[in-house]
Coordinates of C-alpha atoms in Angstrom, one line a residue:
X251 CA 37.8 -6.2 -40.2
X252 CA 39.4 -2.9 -41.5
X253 CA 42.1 -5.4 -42.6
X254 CA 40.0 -7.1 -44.7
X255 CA 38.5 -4.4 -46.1
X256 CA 41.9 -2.7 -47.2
X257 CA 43.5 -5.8 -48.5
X258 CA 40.6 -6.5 -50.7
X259 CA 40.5 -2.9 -51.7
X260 CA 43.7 -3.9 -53.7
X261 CA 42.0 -6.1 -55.7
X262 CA 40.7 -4.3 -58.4
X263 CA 37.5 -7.0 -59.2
X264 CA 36.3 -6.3 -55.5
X265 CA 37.4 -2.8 -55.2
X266 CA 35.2 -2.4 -58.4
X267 CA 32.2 -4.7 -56.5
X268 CA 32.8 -2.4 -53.2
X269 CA 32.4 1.0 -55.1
X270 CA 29.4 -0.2 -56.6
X271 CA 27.6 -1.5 -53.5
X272 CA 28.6 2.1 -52.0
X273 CA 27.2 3.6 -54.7
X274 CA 23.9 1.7 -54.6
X275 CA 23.5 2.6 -50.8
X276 CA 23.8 6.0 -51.8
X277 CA 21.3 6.1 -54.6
X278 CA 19.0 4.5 -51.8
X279 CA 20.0 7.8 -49.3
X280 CA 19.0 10.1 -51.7
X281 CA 16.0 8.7 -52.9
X282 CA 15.2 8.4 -49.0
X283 CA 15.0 12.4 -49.1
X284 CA 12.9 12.7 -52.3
X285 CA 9.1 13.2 -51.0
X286 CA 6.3 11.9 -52.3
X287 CA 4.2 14.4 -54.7
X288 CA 0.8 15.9 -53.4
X289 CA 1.9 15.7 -49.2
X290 CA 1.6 18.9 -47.4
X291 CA 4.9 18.9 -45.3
X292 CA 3.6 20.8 -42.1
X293 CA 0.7 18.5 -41.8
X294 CA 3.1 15.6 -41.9
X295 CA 5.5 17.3 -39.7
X296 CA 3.2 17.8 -36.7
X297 CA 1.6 14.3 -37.2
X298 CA 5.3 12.9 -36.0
X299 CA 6.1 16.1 -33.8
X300 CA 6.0 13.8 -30.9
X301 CA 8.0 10.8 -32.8
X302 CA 7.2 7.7 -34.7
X303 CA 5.7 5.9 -31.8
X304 CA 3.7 2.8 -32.6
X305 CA 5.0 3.2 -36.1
X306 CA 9.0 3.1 -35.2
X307 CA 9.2 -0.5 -36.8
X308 CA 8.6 1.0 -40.1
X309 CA 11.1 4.1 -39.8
X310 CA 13.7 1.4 -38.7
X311 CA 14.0 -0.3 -42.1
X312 CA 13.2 2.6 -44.0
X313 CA 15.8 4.7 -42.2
X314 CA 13.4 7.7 -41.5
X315 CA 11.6 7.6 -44.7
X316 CA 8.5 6.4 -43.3
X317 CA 8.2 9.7 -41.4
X318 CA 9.1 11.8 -43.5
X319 CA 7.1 10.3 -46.3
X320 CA 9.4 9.8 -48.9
X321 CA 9.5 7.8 -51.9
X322 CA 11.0 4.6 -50.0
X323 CA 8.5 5.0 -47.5
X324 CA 7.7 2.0 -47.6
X325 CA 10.9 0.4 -47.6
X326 CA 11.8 -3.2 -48.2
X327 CA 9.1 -4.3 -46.4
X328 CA 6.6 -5.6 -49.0
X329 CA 9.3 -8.0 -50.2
X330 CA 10.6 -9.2 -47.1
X331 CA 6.9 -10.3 -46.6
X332 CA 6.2 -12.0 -49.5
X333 CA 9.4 -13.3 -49.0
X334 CA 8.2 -15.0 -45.8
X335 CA 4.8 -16.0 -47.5
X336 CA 6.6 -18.2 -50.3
X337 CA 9.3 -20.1 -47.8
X338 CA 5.7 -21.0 -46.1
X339 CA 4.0 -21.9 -48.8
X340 CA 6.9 -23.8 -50.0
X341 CA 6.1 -26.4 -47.1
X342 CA 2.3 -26.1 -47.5
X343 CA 2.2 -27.0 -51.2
X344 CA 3.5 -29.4 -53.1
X345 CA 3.6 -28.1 -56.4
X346 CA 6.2 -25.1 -54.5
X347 CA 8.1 -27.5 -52.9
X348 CA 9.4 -29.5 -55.9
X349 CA 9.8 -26.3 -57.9
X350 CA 12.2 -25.2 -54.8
X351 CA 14.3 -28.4 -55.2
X352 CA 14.8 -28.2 -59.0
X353 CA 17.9 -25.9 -58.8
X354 CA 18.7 -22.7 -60.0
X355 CA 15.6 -23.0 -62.4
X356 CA 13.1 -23.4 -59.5
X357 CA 15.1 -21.2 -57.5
X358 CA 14.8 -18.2 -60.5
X359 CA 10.4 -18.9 -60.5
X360 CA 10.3 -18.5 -56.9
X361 CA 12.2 -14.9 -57.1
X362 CA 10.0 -14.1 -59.8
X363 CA 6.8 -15.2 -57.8
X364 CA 8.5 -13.3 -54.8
X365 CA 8.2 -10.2 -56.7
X366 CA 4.8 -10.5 -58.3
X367 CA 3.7 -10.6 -54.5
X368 CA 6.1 -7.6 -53.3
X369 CA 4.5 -5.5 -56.0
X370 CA 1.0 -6.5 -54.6
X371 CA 1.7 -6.2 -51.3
X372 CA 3.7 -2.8 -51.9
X373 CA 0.0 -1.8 -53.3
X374 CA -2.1 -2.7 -50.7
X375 CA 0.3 -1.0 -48.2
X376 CA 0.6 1.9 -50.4
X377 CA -3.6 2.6 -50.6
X378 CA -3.6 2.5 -46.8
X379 CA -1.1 4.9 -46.2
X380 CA -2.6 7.2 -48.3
X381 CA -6.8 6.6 -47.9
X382 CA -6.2 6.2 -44.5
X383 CA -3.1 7.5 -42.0
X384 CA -2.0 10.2 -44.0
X385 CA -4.8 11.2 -45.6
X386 CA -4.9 14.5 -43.9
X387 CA -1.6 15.5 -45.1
X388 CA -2.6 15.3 -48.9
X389 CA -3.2 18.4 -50.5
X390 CA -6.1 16.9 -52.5
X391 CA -7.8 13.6 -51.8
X392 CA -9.1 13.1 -55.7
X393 CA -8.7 9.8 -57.3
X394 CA -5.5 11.0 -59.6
X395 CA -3.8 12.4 -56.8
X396 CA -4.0 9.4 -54.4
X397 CA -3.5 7.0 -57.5
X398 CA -0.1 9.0 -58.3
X399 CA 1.0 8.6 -54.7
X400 CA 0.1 4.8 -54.4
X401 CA 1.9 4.5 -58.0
X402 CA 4.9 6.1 -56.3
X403 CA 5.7 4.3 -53.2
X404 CA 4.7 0.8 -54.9
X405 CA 7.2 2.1 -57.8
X406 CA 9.7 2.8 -54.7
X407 CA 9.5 -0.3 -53.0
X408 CA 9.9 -2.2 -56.5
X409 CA 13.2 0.0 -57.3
X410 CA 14.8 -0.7 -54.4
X411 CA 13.7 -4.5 -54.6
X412 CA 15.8 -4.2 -58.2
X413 CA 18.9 -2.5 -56.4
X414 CA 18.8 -4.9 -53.8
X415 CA 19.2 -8.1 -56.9
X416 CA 22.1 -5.6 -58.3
X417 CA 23.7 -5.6 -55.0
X418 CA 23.7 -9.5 -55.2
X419 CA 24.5 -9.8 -58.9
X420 CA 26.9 -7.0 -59.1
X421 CA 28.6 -6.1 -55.9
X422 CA 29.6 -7.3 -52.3
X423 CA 26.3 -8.8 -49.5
X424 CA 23.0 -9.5 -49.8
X425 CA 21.3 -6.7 -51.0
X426 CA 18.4 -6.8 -49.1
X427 CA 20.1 -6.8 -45.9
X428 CA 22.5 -3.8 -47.1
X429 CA 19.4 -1.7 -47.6
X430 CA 18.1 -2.4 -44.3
X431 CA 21.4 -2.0 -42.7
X432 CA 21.8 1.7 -44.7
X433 CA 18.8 2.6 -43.5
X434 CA 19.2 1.9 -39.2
X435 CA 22.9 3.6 -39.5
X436 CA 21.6 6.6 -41.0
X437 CA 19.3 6.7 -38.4
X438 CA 22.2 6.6 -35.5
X439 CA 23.0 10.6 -36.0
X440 CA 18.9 11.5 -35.1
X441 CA 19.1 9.0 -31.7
X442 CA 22.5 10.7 -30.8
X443 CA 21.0 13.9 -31.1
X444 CA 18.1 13.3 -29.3
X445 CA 19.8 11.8 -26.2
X446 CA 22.1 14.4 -26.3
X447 CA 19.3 17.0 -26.3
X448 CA 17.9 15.1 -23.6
X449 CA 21.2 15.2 -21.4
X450 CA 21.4 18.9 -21.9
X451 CA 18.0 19.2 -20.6
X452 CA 18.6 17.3 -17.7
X453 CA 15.8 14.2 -18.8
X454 CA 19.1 12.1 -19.0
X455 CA 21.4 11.2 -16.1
X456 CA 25.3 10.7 -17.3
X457 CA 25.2 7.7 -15.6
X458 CA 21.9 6.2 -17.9
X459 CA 23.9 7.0 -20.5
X460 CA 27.0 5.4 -19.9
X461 CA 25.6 2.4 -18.7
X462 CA 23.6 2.2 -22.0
X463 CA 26.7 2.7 -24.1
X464 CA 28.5 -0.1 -22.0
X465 CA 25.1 -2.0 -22.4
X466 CA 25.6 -1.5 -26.5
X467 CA 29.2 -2.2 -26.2
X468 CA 28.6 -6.1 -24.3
X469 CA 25.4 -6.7 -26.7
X470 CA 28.1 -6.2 -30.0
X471 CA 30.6 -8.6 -28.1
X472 CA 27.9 -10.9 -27.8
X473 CA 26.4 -10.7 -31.0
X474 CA 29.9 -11.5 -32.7
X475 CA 30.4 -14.0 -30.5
X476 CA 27.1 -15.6 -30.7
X477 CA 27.5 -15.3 -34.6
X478 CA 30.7 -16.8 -35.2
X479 CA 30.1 -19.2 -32.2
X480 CA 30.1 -23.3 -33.9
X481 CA 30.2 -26.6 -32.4
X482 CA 32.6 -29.1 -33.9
X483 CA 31.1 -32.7 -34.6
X484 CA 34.3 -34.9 -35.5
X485 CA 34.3 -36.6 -38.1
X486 CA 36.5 -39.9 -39.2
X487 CA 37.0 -41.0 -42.9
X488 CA 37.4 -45.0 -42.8
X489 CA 40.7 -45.8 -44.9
X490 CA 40.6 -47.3 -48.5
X491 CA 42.5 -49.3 -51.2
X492 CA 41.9 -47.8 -54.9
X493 CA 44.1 -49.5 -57.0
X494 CA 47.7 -49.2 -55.0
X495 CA 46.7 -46.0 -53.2
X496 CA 45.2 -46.0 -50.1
X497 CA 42.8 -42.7 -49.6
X498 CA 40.8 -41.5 -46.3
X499 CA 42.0 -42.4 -42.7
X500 CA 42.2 -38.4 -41.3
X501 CA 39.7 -36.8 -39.3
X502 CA 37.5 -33.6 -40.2
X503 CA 34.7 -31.8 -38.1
X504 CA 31.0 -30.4 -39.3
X505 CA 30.8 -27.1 -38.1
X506 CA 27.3 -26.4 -36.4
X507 CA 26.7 -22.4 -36.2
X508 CA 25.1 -21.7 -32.9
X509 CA 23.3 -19.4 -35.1
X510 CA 22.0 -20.8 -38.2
X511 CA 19.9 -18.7 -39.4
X512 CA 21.7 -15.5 -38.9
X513 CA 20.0 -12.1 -38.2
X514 CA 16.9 -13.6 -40.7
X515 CA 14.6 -14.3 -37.6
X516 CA 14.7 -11.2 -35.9
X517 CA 13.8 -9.0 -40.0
X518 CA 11.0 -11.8 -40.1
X519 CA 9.5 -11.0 -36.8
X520 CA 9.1 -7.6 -37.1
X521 CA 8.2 -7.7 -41.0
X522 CA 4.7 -9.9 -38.9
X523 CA 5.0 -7.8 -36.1
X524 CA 4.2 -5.0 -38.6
X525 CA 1.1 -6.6 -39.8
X526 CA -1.6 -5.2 -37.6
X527 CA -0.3 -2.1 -38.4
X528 CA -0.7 -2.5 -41.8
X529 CA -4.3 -2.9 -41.2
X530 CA -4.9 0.4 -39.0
X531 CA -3.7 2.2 -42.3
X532 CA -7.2 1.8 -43.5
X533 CA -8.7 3.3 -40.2
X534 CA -6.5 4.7 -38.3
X535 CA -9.6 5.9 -35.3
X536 CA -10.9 2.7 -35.9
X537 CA -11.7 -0.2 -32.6
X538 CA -9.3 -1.9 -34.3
X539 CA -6.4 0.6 -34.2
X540 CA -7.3 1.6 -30.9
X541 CA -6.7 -2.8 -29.6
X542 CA -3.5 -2.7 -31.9
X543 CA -2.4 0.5 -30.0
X544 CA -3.1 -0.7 -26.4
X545 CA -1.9 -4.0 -27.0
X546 CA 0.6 -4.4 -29.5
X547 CA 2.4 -1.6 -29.2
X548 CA 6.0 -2.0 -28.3
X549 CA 5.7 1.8 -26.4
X550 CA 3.7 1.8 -22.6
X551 CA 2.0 -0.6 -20.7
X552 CA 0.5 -3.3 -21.6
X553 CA 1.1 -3.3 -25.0
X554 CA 4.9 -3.6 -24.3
X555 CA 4.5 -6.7 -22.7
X556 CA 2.4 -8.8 -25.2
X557 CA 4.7 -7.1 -28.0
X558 CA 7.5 -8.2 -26.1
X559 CA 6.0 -12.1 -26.1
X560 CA 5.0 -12.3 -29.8
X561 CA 8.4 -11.3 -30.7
X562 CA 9.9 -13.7 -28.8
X563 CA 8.0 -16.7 -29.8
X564 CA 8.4 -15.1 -33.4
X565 CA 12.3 -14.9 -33.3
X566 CA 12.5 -18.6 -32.0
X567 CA 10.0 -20.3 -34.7
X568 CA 11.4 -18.7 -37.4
X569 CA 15.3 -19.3 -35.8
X570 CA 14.0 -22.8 -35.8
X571 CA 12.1 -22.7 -39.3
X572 CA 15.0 -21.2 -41.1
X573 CA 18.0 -23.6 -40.0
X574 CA 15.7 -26.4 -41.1
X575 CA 15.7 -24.6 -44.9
X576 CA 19.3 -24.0 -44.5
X577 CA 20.6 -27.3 -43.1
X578 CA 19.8 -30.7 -43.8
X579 CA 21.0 -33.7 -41.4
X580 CA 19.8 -36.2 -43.9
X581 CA 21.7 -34.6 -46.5
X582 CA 25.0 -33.8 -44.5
X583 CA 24.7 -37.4 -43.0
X584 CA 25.0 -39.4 -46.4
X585 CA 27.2 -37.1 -48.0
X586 CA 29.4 -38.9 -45.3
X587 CA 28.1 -42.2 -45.8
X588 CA 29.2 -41.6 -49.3
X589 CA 32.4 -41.0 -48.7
X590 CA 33.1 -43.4 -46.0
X591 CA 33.2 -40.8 -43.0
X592 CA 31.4 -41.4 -39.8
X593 CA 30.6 -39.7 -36.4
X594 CA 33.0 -41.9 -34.0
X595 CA 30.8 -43.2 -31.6
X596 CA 28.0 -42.9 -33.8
X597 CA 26.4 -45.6 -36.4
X598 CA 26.1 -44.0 -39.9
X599 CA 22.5 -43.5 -41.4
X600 CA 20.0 -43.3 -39.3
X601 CA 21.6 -42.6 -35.7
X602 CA 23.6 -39.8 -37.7
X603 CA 20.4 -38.0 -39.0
X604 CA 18.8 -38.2 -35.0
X605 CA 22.0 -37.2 -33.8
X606 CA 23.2 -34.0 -36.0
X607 CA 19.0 -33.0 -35.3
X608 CA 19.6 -33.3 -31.5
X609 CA 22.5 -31.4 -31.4
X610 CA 21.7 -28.6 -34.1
X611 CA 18.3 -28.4 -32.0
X612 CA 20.3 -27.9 -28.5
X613 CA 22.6 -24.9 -29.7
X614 CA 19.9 -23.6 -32.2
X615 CA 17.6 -23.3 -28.9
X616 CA 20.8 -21.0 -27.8
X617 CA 21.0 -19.2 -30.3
X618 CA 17.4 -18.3 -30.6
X619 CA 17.1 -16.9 -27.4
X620 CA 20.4 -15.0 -27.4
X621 CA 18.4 -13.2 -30.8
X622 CA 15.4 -13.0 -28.7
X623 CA 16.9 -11.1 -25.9
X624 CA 18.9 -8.8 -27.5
X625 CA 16.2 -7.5 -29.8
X626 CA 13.5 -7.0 -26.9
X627 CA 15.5 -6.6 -23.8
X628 CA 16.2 -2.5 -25.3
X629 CA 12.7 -1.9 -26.0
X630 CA 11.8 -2.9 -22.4
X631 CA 14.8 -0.1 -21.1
X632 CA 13.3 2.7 -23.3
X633 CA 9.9 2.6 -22.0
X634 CA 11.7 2.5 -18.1
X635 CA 14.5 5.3 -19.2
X636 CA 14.1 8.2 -21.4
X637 CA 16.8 7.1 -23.6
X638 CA 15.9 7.4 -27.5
X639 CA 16.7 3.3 -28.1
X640 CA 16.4 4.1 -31.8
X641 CA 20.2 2.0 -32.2
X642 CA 18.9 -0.4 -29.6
X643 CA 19.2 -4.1 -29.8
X644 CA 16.9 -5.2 -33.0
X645 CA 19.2 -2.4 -35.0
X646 CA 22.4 -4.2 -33.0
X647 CA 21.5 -7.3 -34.0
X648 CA 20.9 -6.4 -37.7
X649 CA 23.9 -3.8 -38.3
X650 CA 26.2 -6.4 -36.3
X651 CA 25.1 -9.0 -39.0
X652 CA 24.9 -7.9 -41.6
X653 CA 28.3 -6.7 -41.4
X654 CA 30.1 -9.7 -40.5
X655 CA 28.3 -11.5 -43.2
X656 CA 29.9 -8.9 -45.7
X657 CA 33.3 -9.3 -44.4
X658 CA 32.7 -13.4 -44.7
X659 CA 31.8 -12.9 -48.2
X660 CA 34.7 -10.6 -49.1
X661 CA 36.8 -12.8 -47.3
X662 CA 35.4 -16.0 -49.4
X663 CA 35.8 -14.0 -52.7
X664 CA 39.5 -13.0 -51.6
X665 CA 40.1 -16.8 -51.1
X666 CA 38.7 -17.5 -54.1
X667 CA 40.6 -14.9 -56.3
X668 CA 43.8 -16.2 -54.7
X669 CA 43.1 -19.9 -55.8
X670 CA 42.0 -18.9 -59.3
X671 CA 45.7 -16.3 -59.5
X672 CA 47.1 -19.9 -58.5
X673 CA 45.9 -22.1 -60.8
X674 CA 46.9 -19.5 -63.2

């Protein structure tokens, strides 16, 4: 990895991408310390003295900004549930679903419609955090106050929504992901803190400890693993006469990720997941709240437990939903067909389609309950131990990702700079 990263440092086009990915994760650190106008900071303070609890999902993405209500309070959040509401509504209608399969032009309405909802969302979200859950640490509760503090986290979400595209247009990753990934490694210094604190005070053995850091260290083995993991499908190219030249006859192989979909499934479940809780905003002493608190909350018994299922079953539909956007047996089967390659063993058309979909569902089912594990097999430990699982396995998951899909693409755009110096 740090090889990659210094030999692509020499190239001045990516060095220039890499400084300017840096610099956008920056801008999003220091906006993640501006505070929102109108918020009395004491009030707020003693409202998390006792931590985040049912609302740790959203200081995860927001890398602490939900607590200390900042500008980016609201994080990507918004847009990575509208993002989720299109791709469904993609399948549902129609109309959606031929504007996703004209290109780059379909592509380009769909990011525009994605961000028309984000802004929406971001809204919504915004009135409940202030009319509702922190409405007793505003200053003043008057209509212009609350509409300038709605107006500034929507306008928050929407600006990191824009350095997120600049991050894709202009430097190295997906944006979105880099954001989200920014925020959970600048929350590792608080967790280490904490424990530590908690190890001085004696509510920590050594030996919790170490076995959680040698828990950590296995789950990052297994997430690269689990990642990179593929199964081969051979495949032959028949031989052919074109003019005097005979093309085809060698053998190739269709690479089938055990993991598809990437760390997509596990940001989906908990952008859901953190639906309810959108809804106690309003009324935050509400019956409602109260049920969302008992039962959904991934902190004490029983909500642990019924958290801990819905994520599951969350992490393996959408693991399942988003290789079937991402790959297409139909398609991969007569691009071969095409070109006169075939699955020895196998009969090409339809018995290819049936058999690329058996096999991509068998290691897909793997792969979706590797994700499933790691993300909720931490939460389970913290409410058992006292350890602060802040960096636990949905933060694993996500950092571990993200940054081997970085290194990919840096790797790719290496490759890619060597073959155009060559053709040169």
């Amino acid at each position: 990895m740090f090889g990659t990263i210094a030999h692509a440092w020499k190239i001045a086009e990516i060095r220039r991408k890499m400084i300017f990915t840096l610099l956008m994760l920056v801008v999003f650190r220091v906006g993640s310390n501006i505070p929102v106008p109108g918020i009395n900071r004491e009030v707020l303070s003693q409202m998390f003295d006792g931590g985040t609890g049912l609302f740790g999902l959203f200081d995860l993405f927001s890398g602490g900004s939900f607590s200390n209500f900042t500008i980016f309070a609201l994080s990507i959040t918004p847009y990575i549930t509208a993002s989720i509401i299109l791709q469904l509504l993609t399948i549902a209608i129609p109309s959606l679903e031929r504007l996703a399969k004209e290109g780059t032009e379909g592509k380009k309405k769909i990011a525009q419609y994605t961000r028309y909802l984000t802004v929406v969302l971001a809204l919504i979200q915004a009135i409940g955090l202030s009319v509702g859950l922190f409405r007793k640490a505003l200053i003043s509760t008057d209509i212009f106050s609350v509409a300038v503090i709605v107006l500034t986290l929507s306008a928050g979400t929407a600006f990191l929504m824009w350095l997120g595209e600049q991050i894709n247009e202009n430097g190295v990753g997906n944006g979105i992901s880099l954001i989200i990934f920014g925020g959970i490694i600048a929350r590792v210094p608080t967790a280490i803190h904490t424990n530590w604190a908690k190890l001085i005070a004696g509510e920590l053995h050594v030996v919790t400890v170490i076995l959680f850091f040698v828990f950590a260290a296995v789950v990052v083995v297994g997430i690269i693993e689990i990642q990179q993991g593929q199964r081969r499908i051979p495949v032959q190219y028949a031989k052919r006469v074109v003019g005097r030249k005979m093309y085809g006859g060698q053998s190739t192989h269709i690479p089938l990720k055990v993991n598809q979909a990437g760390v997509i499934p596990v940001i989906f479940s908990l952008s859901l997941l953190q639906f309810p809780l959108t809804v106690t905003y309003f009324a935050p002493n509400s019956g409602f709240s109260e049920f969302v608190t008992k039962w959904l909350s991934p902190q004490g018994d029983p909500g642990v437990w019924f958290y801990t299922v819905f994520d599951v079953l969350l992490i393996i539909f959408f693991t399942y939903f988003y290789t079937t956007v991402t790959f297409n047996p139909l398609e991969v089967a007569n691009n071969m067909k095409a070109n006169g390659g075939f699955i020895p063993g196998i009969r090409p058309g339809r018995p290819t389609v049936e058999y690329l979909n058996k096999v991509m569902t068998r290691i897909t089912f793997v792969g979706a309950l590797f994700l499933a594990v790691i993300a909720t097999m931490p939460t389970l430990l913290s409410n058992f131990t006292a350890i602060d699982a802040r960096f636990g396995g949905t933060s694993l998951l996500i950092a571990v990702g993200v940054g081997l899909d970085t290194m990919k693409q840096l790797e790719n755009q290496m490759v890619m700079r060597n073959y155009q110096g060559f053709l040169k």
